[in-house]
Short mmCIF file of C-alpha atoms and ligand atoms in Angstrom, two decimals:
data_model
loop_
_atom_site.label_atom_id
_atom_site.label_comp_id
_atom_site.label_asym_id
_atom_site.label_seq_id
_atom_site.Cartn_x
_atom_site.Cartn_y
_atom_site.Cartn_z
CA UNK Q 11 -19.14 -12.71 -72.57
CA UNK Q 12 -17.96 -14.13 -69.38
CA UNK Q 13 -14.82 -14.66 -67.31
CA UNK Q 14 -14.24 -18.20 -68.93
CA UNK Q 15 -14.56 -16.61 -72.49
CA UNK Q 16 -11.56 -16.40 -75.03
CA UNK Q 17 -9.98 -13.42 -75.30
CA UNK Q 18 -7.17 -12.54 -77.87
CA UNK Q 19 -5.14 -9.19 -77.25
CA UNK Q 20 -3.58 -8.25 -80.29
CA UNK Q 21 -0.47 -6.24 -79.44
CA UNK Q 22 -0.12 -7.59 -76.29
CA UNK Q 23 3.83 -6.96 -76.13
CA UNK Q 24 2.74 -2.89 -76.37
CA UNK Q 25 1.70 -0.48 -73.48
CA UNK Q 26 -2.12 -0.56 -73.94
CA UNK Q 27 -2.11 -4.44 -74.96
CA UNK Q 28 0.33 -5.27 -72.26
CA UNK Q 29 -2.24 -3.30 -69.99
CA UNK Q 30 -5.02 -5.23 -71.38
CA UNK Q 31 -4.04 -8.20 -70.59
CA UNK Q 32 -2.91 -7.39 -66.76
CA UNK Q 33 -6.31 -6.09 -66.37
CA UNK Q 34 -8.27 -9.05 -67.89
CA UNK Q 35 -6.37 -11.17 -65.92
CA UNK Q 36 -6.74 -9.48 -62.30
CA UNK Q 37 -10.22 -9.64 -63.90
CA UNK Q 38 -10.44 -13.30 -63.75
CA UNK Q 39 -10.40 -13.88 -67.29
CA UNK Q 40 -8.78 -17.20 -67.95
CA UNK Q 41 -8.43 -18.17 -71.26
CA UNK Q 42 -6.37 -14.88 -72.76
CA UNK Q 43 -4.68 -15.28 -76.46
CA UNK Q 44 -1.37 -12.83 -76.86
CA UNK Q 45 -0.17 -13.89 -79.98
CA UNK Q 46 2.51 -11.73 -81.30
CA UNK Q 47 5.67 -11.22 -83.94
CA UNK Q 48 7.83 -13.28 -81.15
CA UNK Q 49 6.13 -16.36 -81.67
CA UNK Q 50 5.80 -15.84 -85.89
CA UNK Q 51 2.28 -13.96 -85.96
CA UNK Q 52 2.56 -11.21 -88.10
CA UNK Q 53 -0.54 -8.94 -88.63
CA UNK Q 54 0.68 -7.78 -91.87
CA UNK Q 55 0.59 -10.86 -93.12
CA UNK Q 56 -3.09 -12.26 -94.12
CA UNK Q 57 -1.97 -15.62 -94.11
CA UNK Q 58 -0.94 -15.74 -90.12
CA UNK Q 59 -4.37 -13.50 -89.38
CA UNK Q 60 -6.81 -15.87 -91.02
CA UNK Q 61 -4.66 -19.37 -89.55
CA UNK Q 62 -5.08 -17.70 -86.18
CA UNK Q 63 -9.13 -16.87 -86.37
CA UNK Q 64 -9.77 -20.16 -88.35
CA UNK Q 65 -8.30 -22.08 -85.39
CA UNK Q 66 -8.95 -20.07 -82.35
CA UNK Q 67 -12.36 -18.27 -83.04
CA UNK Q 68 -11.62 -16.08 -80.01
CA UNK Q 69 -15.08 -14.37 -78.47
CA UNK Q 70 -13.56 -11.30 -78.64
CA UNK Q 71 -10.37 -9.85 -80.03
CA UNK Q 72 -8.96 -6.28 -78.71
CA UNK Q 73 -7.02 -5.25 -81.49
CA UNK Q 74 -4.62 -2.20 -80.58
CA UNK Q 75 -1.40 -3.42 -82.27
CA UNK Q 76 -0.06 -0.85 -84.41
CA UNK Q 77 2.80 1.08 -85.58
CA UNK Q 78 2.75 4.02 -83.24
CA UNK Q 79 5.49 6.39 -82.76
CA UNK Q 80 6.31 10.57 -81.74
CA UNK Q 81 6.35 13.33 -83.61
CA UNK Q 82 9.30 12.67 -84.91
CA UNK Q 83 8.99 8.98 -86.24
CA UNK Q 84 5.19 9.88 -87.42
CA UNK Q 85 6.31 12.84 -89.57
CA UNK Q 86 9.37 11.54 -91.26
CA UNK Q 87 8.01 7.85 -92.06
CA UNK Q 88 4.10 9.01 -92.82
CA UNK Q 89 3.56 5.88 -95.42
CA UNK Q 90 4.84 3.47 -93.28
CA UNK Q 91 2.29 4.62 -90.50
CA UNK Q 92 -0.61 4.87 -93.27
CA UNK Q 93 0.36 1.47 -94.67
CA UNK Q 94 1.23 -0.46 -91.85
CA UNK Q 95 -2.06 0.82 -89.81
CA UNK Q 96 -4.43 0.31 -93.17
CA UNK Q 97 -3.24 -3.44 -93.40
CA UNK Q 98 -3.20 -4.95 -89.77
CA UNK Q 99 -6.87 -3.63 -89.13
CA UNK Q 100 -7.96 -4.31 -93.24
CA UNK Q 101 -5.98 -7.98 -92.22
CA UNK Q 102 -8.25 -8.40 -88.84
CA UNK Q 103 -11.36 -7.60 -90.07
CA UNK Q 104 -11.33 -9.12 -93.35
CA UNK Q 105 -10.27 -12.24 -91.80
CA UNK Q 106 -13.02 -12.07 -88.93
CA UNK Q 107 -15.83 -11.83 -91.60
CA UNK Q 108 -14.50 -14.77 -93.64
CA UNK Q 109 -13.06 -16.98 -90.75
CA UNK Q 110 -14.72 -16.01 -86.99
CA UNK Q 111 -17.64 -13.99 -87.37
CA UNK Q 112 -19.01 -14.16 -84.28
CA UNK Q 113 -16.40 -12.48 -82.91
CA UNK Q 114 -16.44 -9.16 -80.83
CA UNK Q 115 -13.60 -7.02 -82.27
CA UNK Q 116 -12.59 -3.77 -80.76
CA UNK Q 117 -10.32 -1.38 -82.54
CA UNK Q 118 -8.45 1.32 -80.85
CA UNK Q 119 -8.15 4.55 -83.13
CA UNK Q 120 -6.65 7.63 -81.44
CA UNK Q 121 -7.79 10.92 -80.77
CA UNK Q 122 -5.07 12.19 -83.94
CA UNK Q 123 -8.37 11.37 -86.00
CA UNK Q 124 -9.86 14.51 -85.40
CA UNK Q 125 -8.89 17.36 -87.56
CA UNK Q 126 -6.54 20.38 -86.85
CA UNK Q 127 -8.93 22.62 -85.43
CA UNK Q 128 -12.05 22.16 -82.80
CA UNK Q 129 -14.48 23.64 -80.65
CA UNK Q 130 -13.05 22.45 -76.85
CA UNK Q 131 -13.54 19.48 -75.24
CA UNK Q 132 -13.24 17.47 -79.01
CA UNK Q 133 -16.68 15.82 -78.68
CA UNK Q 134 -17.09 12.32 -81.41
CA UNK Q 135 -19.10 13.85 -83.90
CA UNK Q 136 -16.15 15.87 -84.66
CA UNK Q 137 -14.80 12.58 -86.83
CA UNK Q 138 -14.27 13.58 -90.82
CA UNK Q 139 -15.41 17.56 -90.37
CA UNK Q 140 -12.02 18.77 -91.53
CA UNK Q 141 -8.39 19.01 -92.39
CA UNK Q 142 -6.10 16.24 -90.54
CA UNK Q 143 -3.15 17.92 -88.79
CA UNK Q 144 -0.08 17.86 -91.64
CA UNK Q 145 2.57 16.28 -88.91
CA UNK Q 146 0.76 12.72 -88.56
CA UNK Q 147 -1.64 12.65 -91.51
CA UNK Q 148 -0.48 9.03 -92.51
CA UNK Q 149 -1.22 8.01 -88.80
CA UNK Q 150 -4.77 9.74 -88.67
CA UNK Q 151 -5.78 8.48 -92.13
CA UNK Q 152 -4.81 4.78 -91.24
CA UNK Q 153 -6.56 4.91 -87.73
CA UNK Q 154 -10.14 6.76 -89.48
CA UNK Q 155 -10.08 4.31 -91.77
CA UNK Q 156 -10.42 1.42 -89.34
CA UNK Q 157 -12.79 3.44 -87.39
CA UNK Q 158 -14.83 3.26 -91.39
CA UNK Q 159 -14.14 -0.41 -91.82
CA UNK Q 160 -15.50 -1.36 -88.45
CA UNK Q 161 -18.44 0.57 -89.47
CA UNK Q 162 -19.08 -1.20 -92.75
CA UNK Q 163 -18.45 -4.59 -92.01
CA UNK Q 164 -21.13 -4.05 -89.11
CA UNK Q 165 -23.46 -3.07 -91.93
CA UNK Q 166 -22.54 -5.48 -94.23
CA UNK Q 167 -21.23 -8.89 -92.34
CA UNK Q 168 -22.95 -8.30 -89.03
CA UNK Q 169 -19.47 -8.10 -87.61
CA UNK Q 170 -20.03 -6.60 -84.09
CA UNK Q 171 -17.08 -4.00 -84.37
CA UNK Q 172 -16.47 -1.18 -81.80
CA UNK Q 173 -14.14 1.48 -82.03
CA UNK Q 174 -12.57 3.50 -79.19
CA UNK Q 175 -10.33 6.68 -79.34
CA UNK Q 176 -7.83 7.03 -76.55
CA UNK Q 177 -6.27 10.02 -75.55
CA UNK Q 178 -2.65 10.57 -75.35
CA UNK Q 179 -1.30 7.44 -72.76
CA UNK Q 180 1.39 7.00 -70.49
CA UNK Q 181 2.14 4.05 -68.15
CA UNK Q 182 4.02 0.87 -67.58
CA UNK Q 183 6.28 0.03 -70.41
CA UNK Q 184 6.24 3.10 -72.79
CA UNK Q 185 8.45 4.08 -75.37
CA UNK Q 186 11.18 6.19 -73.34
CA UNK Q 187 13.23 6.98 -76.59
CA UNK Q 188 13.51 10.83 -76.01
CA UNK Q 189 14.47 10.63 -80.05
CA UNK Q 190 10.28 8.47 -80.77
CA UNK Q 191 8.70 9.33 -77.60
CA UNK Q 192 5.90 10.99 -76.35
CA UNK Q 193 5.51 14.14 -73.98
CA UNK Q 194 5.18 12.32 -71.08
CA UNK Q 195 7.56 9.36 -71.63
CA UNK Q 196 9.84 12.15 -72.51
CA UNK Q 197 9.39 14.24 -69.71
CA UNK Q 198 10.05 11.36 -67.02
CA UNK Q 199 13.24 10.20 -69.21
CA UNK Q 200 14.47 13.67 -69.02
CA UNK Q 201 13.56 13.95 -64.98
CA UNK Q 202 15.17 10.44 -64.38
CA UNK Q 203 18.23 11.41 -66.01
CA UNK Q 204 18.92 14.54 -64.51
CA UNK Q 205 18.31 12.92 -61.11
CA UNK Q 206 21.17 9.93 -62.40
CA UNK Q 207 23.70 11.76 -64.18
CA UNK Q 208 22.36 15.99 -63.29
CA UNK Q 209 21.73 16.10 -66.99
CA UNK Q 210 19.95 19.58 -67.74
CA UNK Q 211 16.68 19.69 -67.97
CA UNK Q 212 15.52 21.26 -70.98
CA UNK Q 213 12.07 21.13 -72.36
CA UNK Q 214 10.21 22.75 -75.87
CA UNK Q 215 8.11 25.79 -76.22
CA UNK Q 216 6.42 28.03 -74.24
CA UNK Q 217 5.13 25.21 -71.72
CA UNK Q 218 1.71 26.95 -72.26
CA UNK Q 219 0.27 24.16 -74.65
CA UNK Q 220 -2.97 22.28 -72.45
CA UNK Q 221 -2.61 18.65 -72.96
CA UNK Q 222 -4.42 15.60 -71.52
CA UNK Q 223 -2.54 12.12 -70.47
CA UNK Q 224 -4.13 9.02 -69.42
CA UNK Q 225 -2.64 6.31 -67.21
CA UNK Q 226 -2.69 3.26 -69.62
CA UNK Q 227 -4.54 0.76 -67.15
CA UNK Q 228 -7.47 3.21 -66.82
CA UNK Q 229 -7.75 3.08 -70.31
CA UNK Q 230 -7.51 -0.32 -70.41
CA UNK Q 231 -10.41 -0.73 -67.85
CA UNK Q 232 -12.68 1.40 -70.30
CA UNK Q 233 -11.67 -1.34 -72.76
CA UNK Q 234 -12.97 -3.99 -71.02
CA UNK Q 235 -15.84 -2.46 -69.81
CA UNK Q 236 -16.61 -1.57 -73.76
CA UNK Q 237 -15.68 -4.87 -74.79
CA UNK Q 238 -18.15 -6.30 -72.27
CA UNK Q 239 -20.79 -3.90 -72.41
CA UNK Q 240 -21.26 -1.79 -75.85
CA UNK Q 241 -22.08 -2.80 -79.00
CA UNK Q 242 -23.26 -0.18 -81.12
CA UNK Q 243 -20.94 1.57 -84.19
CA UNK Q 244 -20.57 5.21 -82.82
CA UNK Q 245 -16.90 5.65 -81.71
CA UNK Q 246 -16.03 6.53 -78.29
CA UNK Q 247 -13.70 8.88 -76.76
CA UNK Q 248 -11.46 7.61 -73.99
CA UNK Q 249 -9.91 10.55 -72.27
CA UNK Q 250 -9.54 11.95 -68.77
CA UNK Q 251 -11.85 14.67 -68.33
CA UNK Q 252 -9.52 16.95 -66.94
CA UNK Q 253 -5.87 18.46 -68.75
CA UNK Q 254 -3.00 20.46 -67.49
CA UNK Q 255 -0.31 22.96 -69.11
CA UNK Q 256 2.86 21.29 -69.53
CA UNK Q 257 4.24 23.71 -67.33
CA UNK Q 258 1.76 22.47 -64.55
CA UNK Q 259 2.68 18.55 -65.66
CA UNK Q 260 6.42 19.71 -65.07
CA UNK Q 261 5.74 21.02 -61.72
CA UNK Q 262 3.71 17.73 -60.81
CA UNK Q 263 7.14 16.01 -61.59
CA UNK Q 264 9.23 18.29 -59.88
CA UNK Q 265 7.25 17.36 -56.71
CA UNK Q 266 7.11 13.65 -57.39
CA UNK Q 267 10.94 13.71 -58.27
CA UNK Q 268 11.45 16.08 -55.21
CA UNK Q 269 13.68 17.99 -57.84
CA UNK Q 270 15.07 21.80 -57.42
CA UNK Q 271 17.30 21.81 -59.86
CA UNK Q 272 16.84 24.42 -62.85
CA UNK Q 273 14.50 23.92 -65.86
CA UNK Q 274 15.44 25.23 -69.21
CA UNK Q 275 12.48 26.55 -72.06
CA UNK Q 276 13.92 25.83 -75.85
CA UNK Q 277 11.41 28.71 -76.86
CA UNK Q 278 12.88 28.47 -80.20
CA UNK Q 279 10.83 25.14 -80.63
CA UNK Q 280 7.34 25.08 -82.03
CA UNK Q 281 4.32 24.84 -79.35
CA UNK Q 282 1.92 22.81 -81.30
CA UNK Q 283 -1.39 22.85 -81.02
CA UNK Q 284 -2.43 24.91 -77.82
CA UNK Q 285 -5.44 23.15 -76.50
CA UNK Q 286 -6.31 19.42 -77.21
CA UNK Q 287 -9.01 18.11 -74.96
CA UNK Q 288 -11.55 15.24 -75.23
CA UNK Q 289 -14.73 14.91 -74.46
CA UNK Q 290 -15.83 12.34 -72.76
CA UNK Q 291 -19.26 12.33 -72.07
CA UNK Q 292 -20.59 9.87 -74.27
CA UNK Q 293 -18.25 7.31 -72.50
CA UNK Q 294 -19.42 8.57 -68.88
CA UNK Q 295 -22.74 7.70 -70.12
CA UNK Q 296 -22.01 4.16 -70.97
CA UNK Q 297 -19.63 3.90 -67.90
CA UNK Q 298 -20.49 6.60 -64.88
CA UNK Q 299 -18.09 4.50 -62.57
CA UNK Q 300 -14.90 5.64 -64.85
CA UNK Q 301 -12.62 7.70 -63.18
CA UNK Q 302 -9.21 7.94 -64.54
CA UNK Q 303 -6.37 8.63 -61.92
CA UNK Q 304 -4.74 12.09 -61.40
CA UNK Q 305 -1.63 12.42 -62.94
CA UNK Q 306 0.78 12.71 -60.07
CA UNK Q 307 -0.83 9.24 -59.01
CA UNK Q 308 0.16 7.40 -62.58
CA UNK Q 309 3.76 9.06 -62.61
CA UNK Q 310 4.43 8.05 -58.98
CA UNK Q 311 3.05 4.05 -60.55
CA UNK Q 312 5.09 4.39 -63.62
CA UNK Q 313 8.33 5.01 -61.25
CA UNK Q 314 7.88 1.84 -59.36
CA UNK Q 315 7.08 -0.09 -62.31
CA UNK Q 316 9.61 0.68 -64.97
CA UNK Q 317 12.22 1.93 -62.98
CA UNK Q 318 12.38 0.07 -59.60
CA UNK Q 319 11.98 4.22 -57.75
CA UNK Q 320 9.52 4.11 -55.10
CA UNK Q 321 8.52 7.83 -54.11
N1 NAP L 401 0.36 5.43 -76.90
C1 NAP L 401 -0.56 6.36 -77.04
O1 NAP L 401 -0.43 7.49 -76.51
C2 NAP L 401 -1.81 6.09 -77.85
C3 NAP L 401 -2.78 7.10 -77.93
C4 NAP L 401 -3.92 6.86 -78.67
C5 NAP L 401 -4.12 5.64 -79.31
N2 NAP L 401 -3.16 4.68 -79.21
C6 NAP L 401 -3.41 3.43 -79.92
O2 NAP L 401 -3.40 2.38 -78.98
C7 NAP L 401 -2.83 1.21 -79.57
C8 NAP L 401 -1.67 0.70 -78.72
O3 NAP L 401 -0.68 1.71 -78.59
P1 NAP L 401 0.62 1.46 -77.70
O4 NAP L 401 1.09 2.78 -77.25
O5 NAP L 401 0.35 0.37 -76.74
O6 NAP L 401 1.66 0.95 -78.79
P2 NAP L 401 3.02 0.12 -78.60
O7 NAP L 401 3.42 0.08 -77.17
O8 NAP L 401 3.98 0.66 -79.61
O9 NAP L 401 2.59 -1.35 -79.01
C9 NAP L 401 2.28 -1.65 -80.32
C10 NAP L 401 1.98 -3.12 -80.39
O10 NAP L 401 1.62 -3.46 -81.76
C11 NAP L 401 2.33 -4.61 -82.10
N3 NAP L 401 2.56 -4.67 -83.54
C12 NAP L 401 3.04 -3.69 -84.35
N4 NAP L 401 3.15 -4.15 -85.60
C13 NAP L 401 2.72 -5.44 -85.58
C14 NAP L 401 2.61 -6.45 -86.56
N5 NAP L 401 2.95 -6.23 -87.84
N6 NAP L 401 2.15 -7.67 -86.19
C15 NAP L 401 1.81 -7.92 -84.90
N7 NAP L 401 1.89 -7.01 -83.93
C16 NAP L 401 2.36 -5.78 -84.27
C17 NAP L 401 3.65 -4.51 -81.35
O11 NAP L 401 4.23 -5.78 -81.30
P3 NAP L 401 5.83 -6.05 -81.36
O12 NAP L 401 6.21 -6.34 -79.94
O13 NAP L 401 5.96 -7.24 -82.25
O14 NAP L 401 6.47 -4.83 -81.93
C18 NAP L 401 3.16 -4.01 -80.01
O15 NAP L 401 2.67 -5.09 -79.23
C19 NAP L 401 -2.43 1.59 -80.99
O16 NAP L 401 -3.47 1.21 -81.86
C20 NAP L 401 -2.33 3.10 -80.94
O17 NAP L 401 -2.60 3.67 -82.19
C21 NAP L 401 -2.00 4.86 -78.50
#
């Protein structure tokens, strides 16, 4: 693979594939594919899958489209995230066995793949040793499944398939629907507002809950470098090697947002899980140089980016 190769991003119009293909371009890739359900390609659709790999026989294909949503939207609509997930990676890979197989696919699970309970940091091997959490099971069972086709079409077609599993992201356009968002998307939505409007500032639980968040191009560098580099079909974490409460995320905020306002605890809402941590020594090993950005670093990017607030 080489700066001149062609690259297809697969959900290019999302945060991670959006981030993708900023970073293969500052990269000095050249010839970068995004085609998307703007301009009539629809991954659940085999037909518009195989047409594209027929004709284009990219080098390598990042595929991290998918339906993705909150807590919310993943536990009220579980068999549209199980189906829709199953069939756009069941569409890609199919089609790259029959139509492209010499080219480099990798898949993005998520870190949701790992069950309910685990020995902290979650370390890989931890993949299919127990029960899913209930909230997103449609979600996790869609995304191991990919991580089990990429697997077996490596074993059967020679399909050089590699599967990552990011962490929670934030980053350049997210999803700031406080009704389908995630904590951090949430949290700066809710900050932003009450710096607009003085809208209260009211956040769930405890704020005791540990949680990791990764800036979106970091993640997308690990990409890259994965896509360039590895090639074998154990799964790799991408996380950030360190976590915070979400009390100590809120205070990161407060200082970025220079906010002294009140905060108000809904303690009546459920925590969730306390600690969720990855592990991610297997991908310092293949990468020593990554070295995702502190938090307070990405919000103060995310600011400038999505809403014009340079602080
Ligand atoms: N966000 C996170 O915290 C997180 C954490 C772990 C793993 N991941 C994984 O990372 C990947 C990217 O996540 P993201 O946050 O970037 O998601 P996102 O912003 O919601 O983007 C999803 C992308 O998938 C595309 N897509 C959905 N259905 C499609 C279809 N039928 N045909 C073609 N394209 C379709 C969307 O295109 P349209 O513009 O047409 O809708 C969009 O470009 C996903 O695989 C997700 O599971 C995300």
């Amino acid at each position: 693979m080489n700066k001149q190769s062609k690259m297809a991003v697969f959900g290019g119009t999302g945060m991670l594939g959006g981030a993708i293909t900023r970073r293969l371009s500052s990269n000095g890739y050249t010839n970068v594919l995004t085609p998307s359900r703007k301009n009539g390609f629809d991954l659940l659709k085999k037909a518009d899958v195989d047409n594209f790999f027929r004709t284009e026989k990219p080098d390598g294909v990042f595929m991290v489209a998918g339906l993705v949503g909150g807590i919310l939207a993943n536990n009220t609509r579980q068999a549209d995230f199980l189906y829709q997930n199953a069939m756009m990676i069941l569409n890609v890979i199919e089609s790259l066995a029959k139509n492209s197989p010499q080219t480099k696919l990798l898949y993005t699970g998520s870190t949701c793949i790992y069950p309910r309970e685990n020995p902290q940091p979650i370390n890989e091997s931890r993949f299919m040793t127990g029960p899913l959490e209930e909230t997103n099971k449609g979600y996790a069972v869609a995304k191991g499944m990919g991580i089990i086709a990429c697997q077996l079409y490596r074993q059967q077609y020679g399909i050089n398939a590699i599967a990552a599993m990011p962490t929670n992201l934030y980053g350049p356009n997210d999803n700031y629907d406080l009704n389908n968002s995630h904590f951090i998307a949430a949290l700066v939505q809710k900050f932003v507002n009450a710096q607009r409007d003085g809208s209260e500032l009211v956040f769930w639980g405890s704020g005791k809950p540990r949680r990791e968040a990764l800036y979106v191009d970091d993640c997308a560098d690990a990409c890259i470098f994965l896509m360039e580099n590895y090639s074998s079909p154990e799964i790799v974490n991408i996380g950030t090697g360190f976590d915070h409460s979400i009390r100590e995320y809120i205070d990161i905020a407060k200082k970025v947002f220079e906010y002294s306002g009140e905060i108000k605890w809904d303690t009546s809402k459920p925590d969730g899980m306390y600690e969720k941590r990855t592990d991610i020594t297997y991908l310092k090993s293949i990468m020593p140089q990554y070295d995702p950005r502190p938090f307070e670093d990405g919000l103060r990017e995310v600011l400038k980016v999505d809403f014009g607030v340079e602080v």
